[in-house]
C-alpha positions in Angstrom: 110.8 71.3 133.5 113.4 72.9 131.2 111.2 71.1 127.7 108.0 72.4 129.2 109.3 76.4 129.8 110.1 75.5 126.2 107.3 74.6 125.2 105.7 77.2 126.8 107.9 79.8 125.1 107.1 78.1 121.5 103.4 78.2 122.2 103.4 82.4 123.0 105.2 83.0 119.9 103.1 80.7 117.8 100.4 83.1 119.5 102.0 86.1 118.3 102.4 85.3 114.8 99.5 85.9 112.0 97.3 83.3 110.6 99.9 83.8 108.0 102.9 83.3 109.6 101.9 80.8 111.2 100.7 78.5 108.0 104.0 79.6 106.4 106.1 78.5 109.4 104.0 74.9 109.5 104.3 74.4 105.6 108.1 76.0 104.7 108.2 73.5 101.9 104.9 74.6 100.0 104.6 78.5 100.7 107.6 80.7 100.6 108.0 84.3 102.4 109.7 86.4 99.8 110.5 90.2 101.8 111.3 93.0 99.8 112.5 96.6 100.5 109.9 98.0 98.4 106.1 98.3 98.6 104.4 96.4 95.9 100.7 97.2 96.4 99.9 96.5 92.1 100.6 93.2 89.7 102.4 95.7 87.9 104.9 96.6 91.1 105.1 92.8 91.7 105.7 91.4 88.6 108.6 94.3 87.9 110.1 93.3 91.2 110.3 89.5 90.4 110.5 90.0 87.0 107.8 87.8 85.8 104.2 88.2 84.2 101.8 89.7 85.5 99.4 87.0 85.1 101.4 84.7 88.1 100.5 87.4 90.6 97.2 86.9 92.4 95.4 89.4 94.4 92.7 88.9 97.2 89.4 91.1 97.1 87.6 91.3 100.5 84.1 92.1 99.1 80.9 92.7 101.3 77.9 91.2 100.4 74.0 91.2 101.0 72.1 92.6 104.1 72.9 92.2 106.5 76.5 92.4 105.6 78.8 89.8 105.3 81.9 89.2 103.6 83.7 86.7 101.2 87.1 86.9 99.4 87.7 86.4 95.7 91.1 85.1 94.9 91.9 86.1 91.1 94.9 87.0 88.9 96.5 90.1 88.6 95.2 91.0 85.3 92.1 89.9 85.9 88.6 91.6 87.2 85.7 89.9 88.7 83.4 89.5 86.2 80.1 91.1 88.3 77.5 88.6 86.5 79.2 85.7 87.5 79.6 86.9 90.6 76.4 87.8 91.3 75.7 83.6 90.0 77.3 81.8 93.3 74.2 83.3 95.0 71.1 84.7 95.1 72.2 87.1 98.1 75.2 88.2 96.0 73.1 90.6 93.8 74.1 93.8 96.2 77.8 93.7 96.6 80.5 96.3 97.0 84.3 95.7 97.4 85.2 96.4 100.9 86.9 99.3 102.4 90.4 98.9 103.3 89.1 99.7 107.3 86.7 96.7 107.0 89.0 94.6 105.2 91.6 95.1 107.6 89.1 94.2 110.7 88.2 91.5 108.7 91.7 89.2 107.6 93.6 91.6 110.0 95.7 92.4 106.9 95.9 96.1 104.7 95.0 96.1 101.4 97.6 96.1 98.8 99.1 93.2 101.1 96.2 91.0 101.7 97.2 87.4 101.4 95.4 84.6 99.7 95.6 82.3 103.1 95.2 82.6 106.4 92.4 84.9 106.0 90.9 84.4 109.5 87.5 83.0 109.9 85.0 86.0 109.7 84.8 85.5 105.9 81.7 83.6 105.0 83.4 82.5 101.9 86.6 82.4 99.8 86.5 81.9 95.9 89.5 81.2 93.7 88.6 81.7 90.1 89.5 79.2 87.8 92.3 80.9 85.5 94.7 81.0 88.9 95.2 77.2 88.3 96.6 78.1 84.6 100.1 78.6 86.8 101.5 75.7 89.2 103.0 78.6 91.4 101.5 82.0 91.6 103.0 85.3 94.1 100.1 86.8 96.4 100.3 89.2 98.9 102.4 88.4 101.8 100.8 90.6 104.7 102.4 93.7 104.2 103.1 95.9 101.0 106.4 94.8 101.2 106.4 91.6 101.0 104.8 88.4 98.5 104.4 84.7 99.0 104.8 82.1 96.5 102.4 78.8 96.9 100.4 76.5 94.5 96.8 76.9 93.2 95.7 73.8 95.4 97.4 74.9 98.4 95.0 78.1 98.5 92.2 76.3 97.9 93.1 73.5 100.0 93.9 75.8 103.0 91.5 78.0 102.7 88.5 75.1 101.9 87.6 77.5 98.2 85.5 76.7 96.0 86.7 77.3 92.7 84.6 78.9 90.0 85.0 81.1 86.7 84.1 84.8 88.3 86.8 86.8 86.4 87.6 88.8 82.8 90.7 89.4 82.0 91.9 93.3 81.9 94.5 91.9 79.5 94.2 93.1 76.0 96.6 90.8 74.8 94.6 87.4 76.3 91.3 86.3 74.9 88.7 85.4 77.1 
């Protein structure tokens, strides 16, 4: 009786964590929860606070698409912008898109923007996208749920977690990289 209350306890906090959490708690070897005392809602915060380049910081951009609305991510570097034209490639119903607010982001993942993680995005996006130059790093620091806080995890494991497809949507903003 005692392993099953114990069980039972394990399952409700399971049930209280975030997608996120959760996938870091079931994969501690492959995606690390790094908590800071500041909010680091930019690349440029991030990469300060870890004191690395900017271009091994990811960010996730919720962006609604066609009519009726729907929603994909777009998982890109730091330094990086999506690249519209490509964008607008993946598919024909791409052609009207906007970034989404931060209110339909967060119903969306369940996450604020500036903290939005690469995984564990929830299932109301229709698709995620990782572009291409994100595999230039075997380890890359995305949002870790909160402004305060990053993870650390591989290329393949966001793709892999989140079933991606990986394409080339993104310029870079750096003036120092070619294209």
């Amino acid at each position: 009786l005692s392993s099953f209350k114990e069980f039972l306890s394990a399952e409700k906090k399971m049930a209280a964590l975030t997608p996120l959490q959760s996938l870091v708690r079931i994969h501690p070897e492959k995606i690390q929860y790094l908590p800071f005392e500041q909010e680091m809602p930019t690349t440029a915060d991030a990469a300060r606070v870890l004191q690395i380049a900017e271009s091994r910081i990811i960010k996730t951009c919720i962006i609604s698409v066609g009519k009726p609305k729907t929603f994909v991510a777009a998982i890109l570097r730091g330094v990086d912008r999506i690249d519209w034209k490509k964008f607008e490639n993946l598919s024909p119903g791409y052609k009207k898109h906007s970034f989404a607010s931060s209110e339909e982001a967060l119903k969306i993942t369940g996450y604020q923007t500036g903290g939005t993680p690469p995984i564990g995005l929830g299932d109301q996006l229709a698709q995620v996208y990782v572009d291409a130059r994100v595999f230039e790093q075997d380890e890359v620091y995305g949002g870790g749920g909160e402004k305060h806080s990053l993870i650390r995890i591989s290329p393949s494991m966001i793709q892999e977690l989140n079933q991606a497809l990986v394409c080339h949507i993104s310029i870079t903003a750096d003036p120092n990289e070619k294209q």
